[in-house]
């Protein structure tokens, strides 16, 4: 668990201070032990789906989970028994009644929903285990998975609940009479009272809520506790029933799935983003924490978390579009190659996708993809800025790729590797359309553009690449006399490298520079301390490591052979030694280098303008 310091922490502290003086409400006393809570205790905690935790106030105060346990035990029942079995015991309709009403659905004899006491007791009866002790262990194991640590119960609260829970006994025996319970009601109630008496703090509840926000995967432990389909069902019932007969007003004011407990806790879940937990014992007339409700209202408003705030806009799913004529690859190419590619670059379009992919956003970008495909072009779909893809989006993308692969368009999907949140999409594409020649998966967009350019050039005269380029045809030596070229040839060393060989390592001394005589090499840098990122490539006739001519410092990147490569190697020291007998060589090379670097800068500026 990572405790974060940020503007969010400052925001929570300010919010906590603004609500601390609100002394409305009364501490629950119908369970005597709850009446001992300090009415001034007040804590707020936010846990994100990637494990960041922000806190303010009394987040270490212990309290019992009470009715906030109901969504999680409902999730257990769905996971263990399946929806069909659970629906036989409890419905999903709001009641409009108090949470502890002694009432069942008159048609089905079921409790109305699992968020009221009757429904929660019916769900608790589904906990598996041959003995009471084993059922208790199973329940505690499951709650511990949600919290990311072992939990225990508050024995004093349990005894108080057990001694005063007569209304719950009436509910349980009524359900025994209607067939909703098939075990001894006293046995079920003992487990239910223990469930409500689980001891937690704000951090525990925020992590539990964040686990639901993360589609059932605990953001602290990384362990999957509940399947996404069951999380959806839990959150749906929380949305409609979680705040008792305040549920409608809550949906209007706050607009996120939530659950409260009479100990003073409130949890709220923002799917895909975060979980919120607030603890403050004084309750309003319907049994919800006064400060808890106000805190959630403010957070939802200030962070635009209401489900209908429209924060997910399908219109923004396509970040931008461009062609290979506007933004060529970072491959260093000759002038005639650039001229050739400028004429054909519009045959390749790049679509950059951003944000979450669900039905609406996926439909929009696939509609545009189909429009481009009708023109017979190659299309690169760049997922670098995509957040995730749900199963509907994955199915739509695969189906569209299958249809388009039967036409003249080639679809290339890039930036899927190494992104855990998009592995489902990557695996589905590999399985469903990976064998198609018209659908490809390439690691990064620049490489995909470069491969397209190579195909265009191959249509012209690929034999140019199949020979060793002489010094006289290399730009960096342009303007040298035949005699100087002859002298330069005498100090050049020719090396051959197999595909994958490392030619330069980051951190090496820069004492020589290279020119590609045949083949191509890739230039990569280290990011995040260990991961490598390809930043470009160098083709036939182009220099690399040429900064050795200027500063002679340390190498700033790795250079790897893409294919079998032949390179010319030149010692900078040897070139300087030749200055007396051939004074034009080094100034000419340096002048050409300045021109080449200026040309690269101009191309980079053109690319920046094209992407704005």
Coordinates of C-alpha atoms in Angstrom, one line a residue:
X1 CA 0.0 0.0 0.0
X2 CA 1.5 3.4 -1.0
X3 CA 0.6 6.4 1.1
X4 CA 0.6 9.4 -1.3
X5 CA 1.3 13.0 -0.7
X6 CA -0.2 15.3 -3.4
X7 CA -2.8 17.9 -4.0
X8 CA -5.4 15.2 -3.3
X9 CA -4.0 14.8 0.2
X10 CA -4.3 18.6 0.7
X11 CA -7.8 18.5 -0.7
X12 CA -8.9 15.8 1.7
X13 CA -7.4 17.6 4.7
X14 CA -9.2 20.8 3.7
X15 CA -12.5 18.8 3.2
X16 CA -12.0 17.1 6.6
X17 CA -11.5 20.5 8.3
X18 CA -14.6 22.0 6.6
X19 CA -16.8 19.1 7.8
X20 CA -15.4 18.5 11.2
X21 CA -17.6 21.1 12.9
X22 CA -20.8 19.5 11.5
X23 CA -22.3 18.0 14.6
X24 CA -25.7 16.9 13.2
X25 CA -26.9 13.4 13.7
X26 CA -26.9 10.9 16.5
X27 CA -24.7 7.9 17.3
X28 CA -26.6 4.6 16.9
X29 CA -27.6 3.1 20.3
X30 CA -30.0 0.3 19.4
X31 CA -26.8 -1.9 19.5
X32 CA -25.6 -0.7 22.9
X33 CA -21.9 -1.1 22.2
X34 CA -22.1 1.2 19.1
X35 CA -23.4 4.0 21.4
X36 CA -20.0 4.2 23.0
X37 CA -18.4 5.6 19.8
X38 CA -16.8 9.0 19.9
X39 CA -19.1 11.3 17.9
X40 CA -16.1 13.5 17.0
X41 CA -14.2 10.7 15.3
X42 CA -13.9 11.5 11.6
X43 CA -11.7 10.0 8.9
X44 CA -11.6 10.1 5.1
X45 CA -9.6 7.7 2.8
X46 CA -9.3 7.3 -0.9
X47 CA -7.6 4.3 -2.5
X48 CA -7.0 4.2 -6.3
X49 CA -7.1 1.2 -8.5
X50 CA -3.3 1.2 -8.7
X51 CA -2.7 1.2 -4.9
X52 CA -2.3 4.9 -4.1
X53 CA -3.9 5.8 -0.7
X54 CA -4.8 9.3 0.4
X55 CA -6.0 10.0 4.0
X56 CA -7.2 12.7 6.2
X57 CA -8.4 12.7 9.9
X58 CA -8.9 9.7 12.1
X59 CA -8.2 7.0 9.6
X60 CA -6.7 4.7 12.2
X61 CA -9.8 4.6 14.3
X62 CA -11.3 1.1 14.5
X63 CA -15.0 0.5 13.9
X64 CA -17.2 -2.4 12.9
X65 CA -18.1 -3.0 9.3
X66 CA -21.8 -3.5 10.0
X67 CA -23.9 -3.2 6.8
X68 CA -20.9 -2.3 4.7
X69 CA -20.3 -6.0 4.8
X70 CA -23.3 -6.7 2.7
X71 CA -22.0 -6.0 -0.8
X72 CA -18.9 -8.2 -0.2
X73 CA -20.8 -11.2 1.2
X74 CA -23.2 -10.9 -1.8
X75 CA -20.2 -11.0 -4.1
X76 CA -19.1 -14.2 -2.2
X77 CA -22.4 -15.8 -2.8
X78 CA -22.4 -14.9 -6.5
X79 CA -18.9 -16.2 -6.9
X80 CA -19.5 -19.4 -5.0
X81 CA -23.1 -20.3 -6.1
X82 CA -23.8 -18.4 -9.2
X83 CA -26.5 -15.8 -10.0
X84 CA -29.3 -18.4 -10.6
X85 CA -28.9 -19.9 -7.1
X86 CA -28.6 -16.6 -5.3
X87 CA -31.7 -15.2 -7.0
X88 CA -33.7 -18.0 -5.5
X89 CA -32.9 -16.6 -2.1
X90 CA -32.8 -12.8 -2.6
X91 CA -34.1 -10.4 -5.2
X92 CA -32.5 -7.1 -6.5
X93 CA -35.4 -4.6 -6.1
X94 CA -35.3 -1.5 -3.8
X95 CA -37.8 -1.7 -0.9
X96 CA -38.5 1.9 0.1
X97 CA -38.6 0.5 3.6
X98 CA -36.2 0.7 6.6
X99 CA -33.1 -1.5 6.4
X100 CA -34.3 -3.8 9.2
X101 CA -38.0 -4.1 8.1
X102 CA -39.6 -7.4 8.7
X103 CA -41.0 -7.7 5.2
X104 CA -40.5 -10.1 2.2
X105 CA -41.7 -9.9 -1.4
X106 CA -45.3 -11.2 -1.2
X107 CA -45.0 -12.9 -4.6
X108 CA -41.7 -14.8 -4.2
X109 CA -41.3 -14.8 -0.4
X110 CA -37.7 -13.6 -1.0
X111 CA -36.1 -10.6 0.7
X112 CA -36.2 -7.7 -1.7
X113 CA -32.4 -7.2 -2.0
X114 CA -29.2 -8.2 -0.4
X115 CA -28.5 -4.7 1.1
X116 CA -31.3 -4.9 3.7
X117 CA -31.0 -7.1 6.8
X118 CA -33.3 -9.8 5.5
X119 CA -31.4 -10.2 2.2
X120 CA -28.1 -10.1 4.0
X121 CA -29.1 -12.9 6.4
X122 CA -30.3 -15.0 3.5
X123 CA -27.0 -14.4 1.7
X124 CA -24.9 -15.2 4.8
X125 CA -26.7 -18.6 5.0
X126 CA -24.9 -19.5 1.7
X127 CA -21.4 -19.3 3.3
X128 CA -19.8 -22.7 2.8
X129 CA -18.3 -25.0 5.4
X130 CA -19.3 -28.2 7.2
X131 CA -19.2 -26.7 10.7
X132 CA -19.8 -23.3 12.2
X133 CA -16.1 -22.8 12.7
X134 CA -15.3 -23.6 9.1
X135 CA -18.0 -21.2 7.9
X136 CA -16.6 -18.5 10.1
X137 CA -13.0 -19.2 8.8
X138 CA -14.3 -19.1 5.2
X139 CA -16.1 -15.8 5.7
X140 CA -13.0 -14.2 7.4
X141 CA -10.7 -15.5 4.6
X142 CA -12.9 -13.8 2.0
X143 CA -13.1 -10.5 3.7
X144 CA -9.4 -10.6 4.3
X145 CA -8.8 -11.0 0.5
X146 CA -10.8 -7.8 -0.1
X147 CA -8.9 -5.8 2.6
X148 CA -5.5 -7.2 1.6
X149 CA -4.8 -8.3 5.2
X150 CA -6.2 -10.6 7.9
X151 CA -9.2 -9.2 9.8
X152 CA -10.8 -10.1 13.1
X153 CA -14.0 -9.3 14.9
X154 CA -14.8 -6.9 17.8
X155 CA -15.9 -9.4 20.4
X156 CA -17.7 -6.7 22.5
X157 CA -19.8 -5.5 19.6
X158 CA -20.5 -9.1 18.6
X159 CA -21.8 -9.9 22.1
X160 CA -23.9 -6.7 22.1
X161 CA -25.4 -7.6 18.7
X162 CA -26.1 -11.2 19.7
X163 CA -27.8 -10.1 22.9
X164 CA -30.0 -7.4 21.3
X165 CA -30.6 -8.7 17.8
X166 CA -34.3 -9.7 18.4
X167 CA -35.5 -8.0 15.3
X168 CA -33.0 -9.9 13.1
X169 CA -34.2 -13.1 14.8
X170 CA -37.7 -12.3 13.8
X171 CA -36.6 -11.8 10.2
X172 CA -34.6 -15.1 10.2
X173 CA -37.4 -17.2 11.6
X174 CA -39.8 -15.7 9.1
X175 CA -37.5 -16.7 6.3
X176 CA -37.2 -20.2 7.8
X177 CA -41.0 -20.4 7.6
X178 CA -41.0 -19.3 3.9
X179 CA -38.1 -21.6 2.9
X180 CA -35.5 -18.9 2.3
X181 CA -33.3 -20.4 5.1
X182 CA -32.4 -24.1 5.2
X183 CA -30.1 -24.0 8.2
X184 CA -30.8 -23.3 11.9
X185 CA -31.6 -19.6 12.1
X186 CA -29.6 -19.2 15.3
X187 CA -26.5 -20.7 13.5
X188 CA -27.0 -18.3 10.6
X189 CA -27.6 -15.3 12.8
X190 CA -24.4 -16.0 14.8
X191 CA -22.4 -15.9 11.6
X192 CA -24.3 -12.8 10.5
X193 CA -23.6 -11.0 13.8
X194 CA -19.9 -11.8 13.5
X195 CA -19.9 -10.6 9.9
X196 CA -21.3 -7.2 11.0
X197 CA -18.8 -7.1 13.9
X198 CA -15.7 -7.4 11.7
X199 CA -13.2 -4.7 12.9
X200 CA -11.9 -2.3 10.2
X201 CA -10.5 1.2 9.7
X202 CA -10.9 3.7 6.9
X203 CA -7.9 2.3 5.0
X204 CA -9.3 -1.2 5.0
X205 CA -12.7 -0.1 3.7
X206 CA -11.1 2.2 1.0
X207 CA -9.0 -0.7 -0.3
X208 CA -12.1 -3.0 -0.2
X209 CA -14.0 -0.4 -2.2
X210 CA -11.1 0.0 -4.6
X211 CA -11.0 -3.7 -5.2
X212 CA -14.6 -3.4 -6.5
X213 CA -13.5 -0.4 -8.5
X214 CA -10.6 -2.5 -10.0
X215 CA -13.1 -5.1 -11.3
X216 CA -12.4 -7.4 -8.4
X217 CA -8.6 -7.3 -8.2
X218 CA -7.1 -6.0 -4.9
X219 CA -4.9 -3.0 -5.8
X220 CA -2.6 -3.7 -2.8
X221 CA -2.0 -7.5 -3.2
X222 CA -2.8 -7.8 -7.0
X223 CA -5.0 -10.8 -6.2
X224 CA -8.2 -11.3 -8.0
X225 CA -11.0 -11.7 -5.5
X226 CA -14.1 -11.5 -7.6
X227 CA -14.9 -11.8 -11.3
X228 CA -15.7 -8.6 -13.3
X229 CA -19.2 -9.9 -14.1
X230 CA -20.0 -10.4 -10.4
X231 CA -18.5 -7.0 -9.6
X232 CA -20.9 -5.5 -12.0
X233 CA -23.9 -7.2 -10.3
X234 CA -22.7 -6.1 -6.8
X235 CA -22.2 -2.5 -7.9
X236 CA -25.6 -2.5 -9.6
X237 CA -27.4 -3.5 -6.4
X238 CA -25.3 -1.0 -4.4
X239 CA -26.4 1.7 -6.8
X240 CA -30.1 1.1 -6.3
X241 CA -30.3 -0.2 -2.8
X242 CA -27.0 0.6 -0.9
X243 CA -28.2 3.7 0.9
X244 CA -31.6 2.4 2.0
X245 CA -34.5 4.7 1.5
X246 CA -32.0 7.5 0.8
X247 CA -30.8 5.6 -2.4
X248 CA -32.7 7.8 -4.8
X249 CA -31.5 11.1 -3.4
X250 CA -27.9 9.6 -3.2
X251 CA -28.1 8.7 -6.8
X252 CA -29.2 12.2 -7.6
X253 CA -26.6 14.0 -5.5
X254 CA -23.6 11.7 -5.6
X255 CA -24.2 9.3 -8.4
X256 CA -21.9 6.4 -7.6
X257 CA -22.4 2.9 -6.1
X258 CA -22.2 3.1 -2.3
X259 CA -23.0 1.3 1.0
X260 CA -23.4 2.6 4.5
X261 CA -23.2 1.0 8.0
X262 CA -24.8 2.1 11.3
X263 CA -21.4 2.3 12.9
X264 CA -20.9 5.4 10.9
X265 CA -19.0 4.1 7.8
X266 CA -19.7 4.9 4.2
X267 CA -18.0 3.4 1.1
X268 CA -18.3 4.6 -2.4
X269 CA -17.0 3.0 -5.6
X270 CA -16.0 4.8 -8.8
X271 CA -15.4 1.9 -11.3
X272 CA -12.0 2.0 -13.0
X273 CA -10.8 4.8 -10.7
X274 CA -11.0 4.6 -7.0
X275 CA -12.7 3.6 -3.7
X276 CA -13.8 6.1 -1.0
X277 CA -14.3 5.3 2.7
X278 CA -15.5 7.8 5.3
X279 CA -16.0 7.1 9.0
X280 CA -18.0 9.4 11.3
X281 CA -20.5 7.8 13.8
X282 CA -23.3 10.4 14.0
X283 CA -26.1 9.2 11.7
X284 CA -29.1 10.9 10.0
X285 CA -32.7 9.8 10.3
X286 CA -32.3 6.9 7.8
X287 CA -29.1 5.5 9.3
X288 CA -26.4 7.0 7.1
X289 CA -23.3 8.9 8.4
X290 CA -24.0 12.6 8.2
X291 CA -20.4 13.7 7.6
X292 CA -19.9 10.6 5.4
X293 CA -22.7 11.6 3.1
X294 CA -21.6 15.2 2.9
X295 CA -18.0 14.2 2.2
X296 CA -19.0 11.9 -0.6
X297 CA -21.2 14.7 -2.1
X298 CA -18.3 17.1 -2.1
X299 CA -15.8 14.7 -3.5
X300 CA -18.2 13.6 -6.3
X301 CA -19.0 17.2 -7.2
X302 CA -15.4 18.5 -7.1
X303 CA -13.9 15.6 -9.0
X304 CA -16.8 15.2 -11.4
X305 CA -17.3 11.5 -10.4
X306 CA -21.1 11.4 -10.9
X307 CA -21.9 8.6 -13.3
X308 CA -23.8 11.0 -15.5
X309 CA -21.2 13.8 -15.5
X310 CA -20.2 12.7 -19.0
X311 CA -16.5 12.4 -18.2
X312 CA -16.2 9.6 -20.7
X313 CA -16.7 11.3 -24.1
X314 CA -16.8 8.9 -27.1
X315 CA -16.0 11.9 -29.3
X316 CA -12.4 12.1 -27.9
X317 CA -11.5 8.4 -28.5
X318 CA -9.5 9.4 -31.7
X319 CA -6.7 11.6 -30.4
X320 CA -5.5 12.5 -33.9
X321 CA -4.9 11.2 -37.4
X322 CA -2.0 11.7 -39.7
X323 CA -0.3 10.1 -42.7
X324 CA 3.2 8.8 -43.4
X325 CA 3.6 11.8 -45.7
X326 CA 3.0 14.2 -42.7
X327 CA 5.0 12.2 -40.2
X328 CA 7.5 9.7 -41.7
X329 CA 9.4 7.2 -39.6
X330 CA 12.5 8.2 -37.6
X331 CA 14.6 6.1 -39.9
X332 CA 17.5 8.2 -41.3
X333 CA 17.0 8.0 -45.1
X334 CA 18.7 9.4 -48.1
X335 CA 17.2 12.3 -50.1
X336 CA 16.0 10.2 -53.0
X337 CA 14.3 7.9 -50.5
X338 CA 12.5 10.8 -48.8
X339 CA 11.4 12.1 -52.2
X340 CA 10.0 8.7 -53.1
X341 CA 8.2 8.3 -49.8
X342 CA 6.7 11.8 -49.9
X343 CA 4.8 10.8 -53.1
X344 CA 3.4 7.6 -51.5
X345 CA 3.2 8.4 -47.8
X346 CA -0.6 9.2 -48.0
X347 CA -1.2 5.5 -48.6
X348 CA -0.6 5.0 -44.8
X349 CA -2.8 6.5 -42.2
X350 CA -2.2 6.5 -38.4
X351 CA -5.0 6.7 -35.9
X352 CA -4.0 7.4 -32.3
X353 CA -6.6 6.0 -29.8
X354 CA -7.0 7.3 -26.3
X355 CA -9.0 6.6 -23.1
X356 CA -11.3 3.7 -22.3
X357 CA -12.6 1.5 -25.0
X358 CA -16.2 0.4 -24.4
X359 CA -19.1 0.0 -26.8
X360 CA -19.6 3.7 -27.6
X361 CA -15.9 4.7 -28.0
X362 CA -14.9 1.5 -29.8
X363 CA -17.9 1.9 -32.2
X364 CA -16.8 5.5 -33.1
X365 CA -13.2 4.7 -33.9
X366 CA -14.0 1.5 -35.8
X367 CA -16.5 3.4 -37.9
X368 CA -13.7 5.8 -38.8
X369 CA -11.3 2.9 -39.4
X370 CA -13.8 1.4 -41.8
X371 CA -14.1 4.6 -43.7
X372 CA -10.3 4.8 -44.2
X373 CA -10.1 1.1 -45.1
X374 CA -12.6 1.6 -48.0
X375 CA -9.9 3.7 -49.7
X376 CA -7.6 0.7 -49.8
X377 CA -5.0 2.3 -47.5
X378 CA -2.8 0.8 -44.8
X379 CA -4.0 1.9 -41.4
X380 CA -2.0 1.8 -38.2
X381 CA -4.1 1.8 -35.0
X382 CA -1.9 3.2 -32.2
X383 CA -3.1 2.1 -28.7
X384 CA -0.3 3.9 -26.8
X385 CA -2.7 6.1 -24.9
X386 CA -5.6 3.6 -24.6
X387 CA -6.5 3.0 -20.9
X388 CA -8.2 -0.4 -21.3
X389 CA -10.6 -2.3 -23.5
X390 CA -13.6 -4.1 -22.1
X391 CA -14.9 -7.4 -23.6
X392 CA -17.4 -5.7 -25.8
X393 CA -14.7 -3.4 -27.3
X394 CA -12.4 -6.4 -27.8
X395 CA -15.1 -8.3 -29.7
X396 CA -16.0 -5.3 -31.9
X397 CA -12.3 -4.7 -32.7
X398 CA -11.7 -8.4 -33.6
X399 CA -14.8 -8.6 -35.7
X400 CA -14.0 -5.4 -37.6
X401 CA -10.4 -6.6 -38.2
X402 CA -11.7 -9.9 -39.6
X403 CA -14.1 -8.1 -42.0
X404 CA -11.5 -5.6 -43.2
X405 CA -8.8 -8.3 -43.7
X406 CA -10.9 -9.7 -46.5
X407 CA -10.5 -6.5 -48.5
X408 CA -7.6 -4.5 -49.9
X409 CA -6.8 -2.6 -46.7
X410 CA -4.0 -3.7 -44.3
X411 CA -4.6 -3.0 -40.6
X412 CA -1.6 -2.7 -38.2
X413 CA -2.2 -2.7 -34.4
X414 CA 0.6 -1.1 -32.4
X415 CA 1.6 -0.3 -28.8
X416 CA -0.2 -3.3 -27.3
X417 CA 2.9 -5.0 -25.9
X418 CA 3.8 -4.5 -22.3
X419 CA 0.5 -3.0 -21.4
X420 CA -1.2 -5.3 -18.9
X421 CA -4.6 -3.5 -19.2
X422 CA -4.6 -4.3 -23.0
X423 CA -3.4 -7.9 -22.9
X424 CA -6.9 -9.2 -23.4
X425 CA -7.1 -7.3 -26.7
X426 CA -3.7 -8.3 -27.8
X427 CA -4.4 -12.0 -27.0
X428 CA -7.7 -11.9 -28.8
X429 CA -6.3 -10.3 -31.9
X430 CA -3.4 -12.9 -32.0
X431 CA -5.9 -15.7 -31.7
X432 CA -8.7 -14.5 -33.9
X433 CA -6.9 -12.7 -36.8
X434 CA -3.2 -13.3 -36.2
X435 CA -2.9 -15.6 -39.2
X436 CA -4.2 -13.0 -41.6
X437 CA -1.7 -11.3 -43.9
X438 CA -3.9 -8.2 -43.8
X439 CA -3.8 -7.8 -40.0
X440 CA -0.5 -7.3 -38.2
X441 CA 0.6 -6.6 -34.6
X442 CA 3.8 -4.5 -34.4
X443 CA 5.4 -3.4 -31.2
X444 CA 5.6 0.3 -31.8
X445 CA 4.2 2.8 -34.3
X446 CA 7.4 4.2 -35.6
X447 CA 8.6 0.7 -36.5
X448 CA 5.3 0.0 -38.2
X449 CA 5.7 3.2 -40.3
X450 CA 9.3 2.2 -41.1
X451 CA 8.2 -1.2 -42.3
X452 CA 5.5 0.4 -44.5
X453 CA 8.2 2.7 -46.0
X454 CA 10.5 -0.3 -46.7
X455 CA 7.6 -2.0 -48.6
X456 CA 7.1 1.2 -50.7
X457 CA 10.8 1.4 -51.5
X458 CA 10.9 -2.3 -52.3
X459 CA 8.3 -1.6 -55.1
X460 CA 10.9 0.6 -56.8
X461 CA 14.4 -0.7 -56.8
X462 CA 15.2 -2.8 -53.8
X463 CA 18.5 -3.9 -55.4
X464 CA 20.0 -0.6 -54.2
X465 CA 19.9 -2.0 -50.7
X466 CA 21.5 -5.3 -51.7
X467 CA 25.0 -3.8 -52.4
X468 CA 27.7 -2.3 -50.3
X469 CA 27.5 1.5 -50.7
X470 CA 30.9 3.0 -51.6
X471 CA 32.2 6.1 -49.8
X472 CA 31.7 8.3 -52.8
X473 CA 27.9 7.8 -52.5
X474 CA 27.6 8.6 -48.8
X475 CA 26.3 12.1 -47.9
X476 CA 28.7 12.7 -45.0
X477 CA 31.6 12.5 -47.4
X478 CA 30.0 14.6 -50.1
X479 CA 32.5 17.2 -51.6
X480 CA 35.7 15.2 -50.9
X481 CA 38.1 14.8 -53.8
X482 CA 38.9 11.4 -55.3
X483 CA 42.3 11.5 -53.6
X484 CA 40.7 12.4 -50.2
X485 CA 38.2 9.6 -50.6
X486 CA 41.1 7.2 -51.4
X487 CA 42.9 8.4 -48.2
X488 CA 39.7 8.0 -46.2
X489 CA 39.2 4.5 -47.6
X490 CA 42.7 3.6 -46.3
X491 CA 41.7 4.4 -42.7
X492 CA 38.2 2.9 -42.8
X493 CA 37.7 -0.5 -41.1
X494 CA 34.8 -2.6 -42.3
X495 CA 32.8 -4.7 -39.8
X496 CA 30.0 -7.2 -40.3
X497 CA 27.3 -7.7 -37.7
X498 CA 24.6 -10.3 -37.5
X499 CA 21.0 -9.3 -36.8
X500 CA 20.6 -8.6 -33.1
X501 CA 24.2 -7.8 -32.5
X502 CA 24.9 -4.8 -30.2
X503 CA 27.2 -2.4 -32.1
X504 CA 27.2 0.5 -29.5
X505 CA 26.2 0.3 -25.8
X506 CA 25.0 3.3 -23.8
X507 CA 27.8 4.6 -21.7
X508 CA 30.7 3.5 -24.0
X509 CA 33.5 6.0 -24.8
X510 CA 32.7 7.8 -28.0
X511 CA 36.0 7.5 -30.0
X512 CA 34.8 6.3 -33.4
X513 CA 31.8 6.9 -35.7
X514 CA 30.1 4.5 -38.1
X515 CA 28.4 4.6 -41.5
X516 CA 26.0 1.9 -42.6
X517 CA 27.3 0.4 -45.9
X518 CA 24.5 -2.1 -46.1
X519 CA 21.5 -3.0 -43.9
X520 CA 20.0 -0.9 -41.0
X521 CA 20.4 -0.5 -37.3
X522 CA 18.0 0.6 -34.5
X523 CA 18.8 3.2 -31.8
X524 CA 17.3 2.6 -28.4
X525 CA 17.5 4.4 -25.0
X526 CA 16.8 3.1 -21.5
X527 CA 13.7 4.5 -19.8
X528 CA 12.3 3.9 -16.3
X529 CA 15.7 2.5 -15.3
X530 CA 15.3 -0.8 -17.1
X531 CA 12.9 -0.7 -20.0
X532 CA 14.3 0.1 -23.5
X533 CA 12.5 2.3 -26.0
X534 CA 13.4 2.3 -29.7
X535 CA 13.8 6.0 -30.8
X536 CA 14.7 5.5 -34.5
X537 CA 16.8 3.6 -37.0
X538 CA 19.6 4.3 -39.4
X539 CA 19.7 3.0 -42.9
X540 CA 22.2 2.5 -45.7
X541 CA 24.5 5.5 -46.3
X542 CA 23.7 7.2 -43.0
X543 CA 26.1 7.8 -40.1
X544 CA 25.6 6.9 -36.4
X545 CA 27.7 7.5 -33.4
X546 CA 28.7 10.7 -35.2
X547 CA 28.6 12.9 -32.1
X548 CA 32.1 11.4 -31.4
X549 CA 33.3 13.9 -34.0
X550 CA 32.0 16.8 -31.8
X551 CA 32.4 16.0 -28.1
X552 CA 34.0 12.6 -27.7
X553 CA 32.0 12.0 -24.5
X554 CA 29.9 8.9 -23.5
X555 CA 27.4 7.1 -25.8
X556 CA 23.9 8.1 -25.0
X557 CA 22.1 5.2 -26.6
X558 CA 22.3 1.6 -27.7
X559 CA 22.6 0.6 -31.4
X560 CA 21.5 -2.8 -32.5
X561 CA 21.7 -4.4 -35.9
X562 CA 18.2 -4.9 -37.4
X563 CA 19.4 -7.3 -40.1
X564 CA 22.9 -8.5 -41.2
X565 CA 24.8 -5.2 -41.4
X566 CA 28.1 -4.0 -42.9
X567 CA 29.5 -0.8 -41.4
X568 CA 32.4 1.4 -42.1
X569 CA 34.2 2.5 -38.8
X570 CA 36.4 5.6 -38.6
X571 CA 38.6 6.6 -35.7
X572 CA 38.2 10.2 -34.8
X573 CA 41.8 10.4 -33.6
X574 CA 43.1 9.0 -36.9
X575 CA 41.1 11.5 -38.9
X576 CA 42.6 14.3 -36.9
X577 CA 46.1 12.9 -37.5
X578 CA 45.4 13.1 -41.3
X579 CA 44.9 16.8 -41.2
X580 CA 48.4 17.7 -42.2
X581 CA 48.4 15.6 -45.4
X582 CA 44.7 16.0 -46.2
X583 CA 43.5 19.2 -44.5
X584 CA 40.1 19.2 -46.3
X585 CA 38.8 15.8 -45.0
X586 CA 37.8 16.7 -41.4
X587 CA 36.3 20.2 -42.1
X588 CA 34.3 18.7 -45.0
X589 CA 33.0 15.9 -42.8
X590 CA 32.1 18.3 -40.0
X591 CA 30.4 20.6 -42.5
X592 CA 28.3 17.8 -43.9
X593 CA 27.5 16.6 -40.4
X594 CA 26.1 20.1 -39.5
X595 CA 24.0 20.0 -42.7
X596 CA 22.7 16.5 -41.9
X597 CA 21.9 17.4 -38.3
X598 CA 20.2 20.6 -39.5
X599 CA 18.2 18.5 -42.0
X600 CA 17.1 16.1 -39.2
X601 CA 16.1 19.1 -37.0
X602 CA 14.0 20.5 -39.8
X603 CA 12.2 17.1 -40.3
X604 CA 11.6 16.9 -36.6
X605 CA 10.1 20.4 -36.6
X606 CA 7.9 19.4 -39.6
X607 CA 6.7 16.4 -37.6
X608 CA 5.9 18.5 -34.6
X609 CA 3.9 20.9 -36.7
X610 CA 2.0 18.0 -38.4
X611 CA 1.1 16.6 -35.0
X612 CA -0.2 19.8 -33.5

